[in-house]
Amino acid sequence: MSQLYTTPEASRETNIPESTIRSWLRRHPGVFLVDVHVVVEDSGRKMWTEAGLELLRSRASENVTDDDAEDDTGTGTLLETLLDHDAQVLAREYWRQLPGRVLQRIKQMRDNPTPEDREIVTVSVRAAINAGTSHLLLPTYQPMLLDGADEQD
């Protein structure tokens, strides 16, 4: 394997302040690839590879300074992008799972209702019966309605 450098050594080799290197590593973890740019020892110490030093030099040549690393203007854009993506993923997954969850909850309300569930189902079924849909609902809900009537007596 090629030579590895500690962060202080990488700082000396690249003429980039150690604090800037640590800041870049912390703020841009996706830029520095493990086992390509940085090797993490079992103890947790990070060692820089030759490729890592080249990447640090290229970042330094882009006039990125420690002050730039502490600047939040780029962070807001990055955060906004992440939030937008995550919100889209979550919304899609929500809509994928919603029908199944609703059916699951309806079955639970029918098979093992809480007192509030029983009241909601009873009122809804009676309203549907009054609307003329009894032939659709009675086979399923008649036992529940009869059980509910016994409790109310």
mmCIF file of C-alpha atoms in Angstrom:
data_model
loop_
_atom_site.group_PDB
_atom_site.id
_atom_site.type_symbol
_atom_site.label_atom_id
_atom_site.label_comp_id
_atom_site.label_asym_id
_atom_site.label_seq_id
_atom_site.Cartn_x
_atom_site.Cartn_y
_atom_site.Cartn_z
ATOM 1 C CA MET A 1 0.000 0.000 0.000
ATOM 2 C CA SER A 2 1.192 3.540 -0.638
ATOM 3 C CA GLN A 3 2.321 5.814 2.137
ATOM 4 C CA LEU A 4 -0.289 7.011 4.622
ATOM 5 C CA TYR A 5 -0.266 10.395 6.340
ATOM 6 C CA THR A 6 -1.814 11.587 9.562
ATOM 7 C CA THR A 7 -3.878 14.767 9.358
ATOM 8 C CA PRO A 8 -1.020 16.925 10.735
ATOM 9 C CA GLU A 9 1.333 15.356 8.163
ATOM 10 C CA ALA A 10 -1.224 15.909 5.388
ATOM 11 C CA SER A 11 -1.451 19.513 6.513
ATOM 12 C CA ARG A 12 2.308 19.961 6.184
ATOM 13 C CA GLU A 13 2.427 18.169 2.804
ATOM 14 C CA THR A 14 -0.402 20.235 1.300
ATOM 15 C CA ASN A 15 0.140 23.560 3.109
ATOM 16 C CA ILE A 16 -3.511 23.493 4.167
ATOM 17 C CA PRO A 17 -4.254 24.271 7.810
ATOM 18 C CA GLU A 18 -5.056 21.184 9.844
ATOM 19 C CA SER A 19 -8.308 22.740 11.047
ATOM 20 C CA THR A 20 -9.389 23.280 7.437
ATOM 21 C CA ILE A 21 -8.714 19.644 6.547
ATOM 22 C CA ARG A 22 -10.695 18.449 9.569
ATOM 23 C CA SER A 23 -13.490 20.871 8.703
ATOM 24 C CA TRP A 24 -13.660 19.643 5.098
ATOM 25 C CA LEU A 25 -13.706 16.044 6.255
ATOM 26 C CA ARG A 26 -16.532 16.781 8.699
ATOM 27 C CA ARG A 27 -18.589 19.025 6.395
ATOM 28 C CA HIS A 28 -18.162 17.076 3.153
ATOM 29 C CA PRO A 29 -17.974 13.396 4.132
ATOM 30 C CA GLY A 30 -19.179 12.212 0.711
ATOM 31 C CA VAL A 31 -16.245 13.873 -1.049
ATOM 32 C CA PHE A 32 -13.581 11.894 0.778
ATOM 33 C CA LEU A 33 -13.945 8.176 0.068
ATOM 34 C CA VAL A 34 -12.867 5.655 2.693
ATOM 35 C CA ASP A 35 -10.027 3.428 1.482
ATOM 36 C CA VAL A 36 -9.467 5.759 -1.483
ATOM 37 C CA HIS A 37 -8.718 9.139 0.079
ATOM 38 C CA VAL A 38 -8.799 8.276 3.771
ATOM 39 C CA VAL A 39 -8.056 5.019 5.576
ATOM 40 C CA VAL A 40 -9.650 4.615 8.990
ATOM 41 C CA GLU A 41 -7.545 2.514 11.337
ATOM 42 C CA ASP A 42 -9.098 0.164 13.903
ATOM 43 C CA SER A 43 -8.396 2.779 16.556
ATOM 44 C CA GLY A 44 -10.468 5.303 14.579
ATOM 45 C CA ARG A 45 -7.499 7.394 13.498
ATOM 46 C CA LYS A 46 -7.827 8.698 9.943
ATOM 47 C CA MET A 47 -4.862 8.329 7.645
ATOM 48 C CA TRP A 48 -4.618 10.142 4.307
ATOM 49 C CA THR A 49 -3.556 8.373 1.112
ATOM 50 C CA GLU A 50 -1.673 9.928 -1.813
ATOM 51 C CA ALA A 51 -5.026 10.234 -3.625
ATOM 52 C CA GLY A 52 -6.421 11.990 -0.558
ATOM 53 C CA LEU A 53 -3.554 14.473 -0.578
ATOM 54 C CA GLU A 54 -4.173 15.179 -4.279
ATOM 55 C CA LEU A 55 -7.845 15.791 -3.552
ATOM 56 C CA LEU A 56 -6.927 18.157 -0.717
ATOM 57 C CA ARG A 57 -4.551 20.040 -3.021
ATOM 58 C CA SER A 58 -7.242 20.349 -5.700
ATOM 59 C CA ARG A 59 -9.709 21.723 -3.152
ATOM 60 C CA ALA A 60 -7.086 24.210 -1.971
ATOM 61 C CA SER A 61 -6.444 25.327 -5.555
ATOM 62 C CA GLU A 62 -10.153 26.123 -5.855
ATOM 63 C CA ASN A 63 -9.477 28.854 -3.274
ATOM 64 C CA VAL A 64 -11.412 27.102 -0.569
ATOM 65 C CA THR A 65 -10.207 28.435 2.751
ATOM 66 C CA ASP A 66 -11.047 27.704 6.342
ATOM 67 C CA ASP A 67 -13.405 30.690 6.302
ATOM 68 C CA ASP A 68 -15.195 29.165 3.312
ATOM 69 C CA ALA A 69 -15.537 25.897 5.187
ATOM 70 C CA GLU A 70 -17.307 27.706 8.001
ATOM 71 C CA ASP A 71 -19.553 29.612 5.576
ATOM 72 C CA ASP A 72 -23.103 28.274 5.555
ATOM 73 C CA THR A 73 -24.193 29.550 2.128
ATOM 74 C CA GLY A 74 -23.324 26.260 0.421
ATOM 75 C CA THR A 75 -24.687 24.296 3.335
ATOM 76 C CA GLY A 76 -28.138 25.817 2.847
ATOM 77 C CA THR A 77 -28.228 24.709 -0.765
ATOM 78 C CA LEU A 78 -27.016 21.236 0.137
ATOM 79 C CA LEU A 79 -29.509 20.996 2.969
ATOM 80 C CA GLU A 80 -32.338 22.192 0.735
ATOM 81 C CA THR A 81 -31.451 19.559 -1.868
ATOM 82 C CA LEU A 82 -31.368 16.814 0.771
ATOM 83 C CA LEU A 83 -34.627 17.950 2.322
ATOM 84 C CA ASP A 84 -36.357 18.135 -1.041
ATOM 85 C CA HIS A 85 -35.175 14.657 -2.018
ATOM 86 C CA ASP A 86 -36.049 13.120 1.365
ATOM 87 C CA ALA A 87 -39.469 14.786 1.369
ATOM 88 C CA GLN A 88 -40.193 13.340 -2.070
ATOM 89 C CA VAL A 89 -39.069 9.847 -1.028
ATOM 90 C CA LEU A 90 -41.123 10.001 2.166
ATOM 91 C CA ALA A 91 -44.226 11.295 0.367
ATOM 92 C CA ARG A 92 -44.060 8.526 -2.210
ATOM 93 C CA GLU A 93 -43.570 5.861 0.423
ATOM 94 C CA TYR A 94 -46.441 7.321 2.444
ATOM 95 C CA TRP A 95 -48.796 7.017 -0.526
ATOM 96 C CA ARG A 96 -47.555 3.482 -1.278
ATOM 97 C CA GLN A 97 -48.279 2.310 2.261
ATOM 98 C CA LEU A 98 -51.458 4.293 2.913
ATOM 99 C CA PRO A 99 -54.014 1.973 1.227
ATOM 100 C CA GLY A 100 -52.700 -1.106 3.016
ATOM 101 C CA ARG A 101 -52.584 0.673 6.353
ATOM 102 C CA VAL A 102 -56.115 2.010 5.900
ATOM 103 C CA LEU A 103 -57.439 -1.470 5.093
ATOM 104 C CA GLN A 104 -55.551 -2.903 8.052
ATOM 105 C CA ARG A 105 -57.059 -0.270 10.356
ATOM 106 C CA ILE A 106 -60.578 -0.813 8.967
ATOM 107 C CA LYS A 107 -60.272 -4.565 9.631
ATOM 108 C CA GLN A 108 -59.034 -3.838 13.140
ATOM 109 C CA MET A 109 -61.969 -1.476 13.728
ATOM 110 C CA ARG A 110 -64.332 -4.204 12.530
ATOM 111 C CA ASP A 111 -62.734 -7.184 14.307
ATOM 112 C CA ASN A 112 -61.489 -5.607 17.531
ATOM 113 C CA PRO A 113 -62.982 -2.135 17.917
ATOM 114 C CA THR A 114 -62.376 0.280 20.723
ATOM 115 C CA PRO A 115 -65.497 1.905 22.176
ATOM 116 C CA GLU A 116 -64.851 4.957 19.965
ATOM 117 C CA ASP A 117 -64.347 2.728 16.898
ATOM 118 C CA ARG A 118 -67.573 0.866 17.684
ATOM 119 C CA GLU A 119 -69.497 4.139 17.877
ATOM 120 C CA ILE A 120 -68.037 5.424 14.592
ATOM 121 C CA VAL A 121 -68.732 2.144 12.778
ATOM 122 C CA THR A 122 -72.254 1.897 14.215
ATOM 123 C CA VAL A 123 -73.187 5.417 13.155
ATOM 124 C CA SER A 124 -71.651 4.911 9.683
ATOM 125 C CA VAL A 125 -73.355 1.558 9.114
ATOM 126 C CA ARG A 126 -76.730 2.879 10.256
ATOM 127 C CA ALA A 127 -76.346 5.870 7.952
ATOM 128 C CA ALA A 128 -75.485 3.544 5.066
ATOM 129 C CA ILE A 129 -78.478 1.315 5.854
ATOM 130 C CA ASN A 130 -80.709 4.371 5.874
ATOM 131 C CA ALA A 131 -79.262 5.274 2.471
ATOM 132 C CA GLY A 132 -80.364 1.885 1.102
ATOM 133 C CA THR A 133 -77.120 -0.080 1.053
ATOM 134 C CA SER A 134 -78.103 -2.630 3.697
ATOM 135 C CA HIS A 135 -77.654 -5.569 1.322
ATOM 136 C CA LEU A 136 -73.929 -4.679 1.117
ATOM 137 C CA LEU A 137 -73.292 -4.021 4.798
ATOM 138 C CA LEU A 138 -75.514 -6.276 6.870
ATOM 139 C CA PRO A 139 -73.665 -9.570 6.262
ATOM 140 C CA THR A 140 -70.486 -8.040 7.631
ATOM 141 C CA TYR A 141 -71.685 -5.585 10.261
ATOM 142 C CA GLN A 142 -74.978 -7.037 11.557
ATOM 143 C CA PRO A 143 -73.248 -9.070 14.311
ATOM 144 C CA MET A 144 -71.408 -5.964 15.482
ATOM 145 C CA LEU A 145 -74.601 -3.932 15.487
ATOM 146 C CA LEU A 146 -76.385 -6.593 17.493
ATOM 147 C CA ASP A 147 -73.484 -6.789 19.965
ATOM 148 C CA GLY A 148 -73.532 -3.003 20.279
ATOM 149 C CA ALA A 149 -77.281 -3.043 20.882
ATOM 150 C CA ASP A 150 -76.854 -5.567 23.709
ATOM 151 C CA GLU A 151 -74.310 -3.344 25.428
ATOM 152 C CA GLN A 152 -76.542 -0.293 25.178
ATOM 153 C CA ASP A 153 -79.539 -2.069 26.781
#
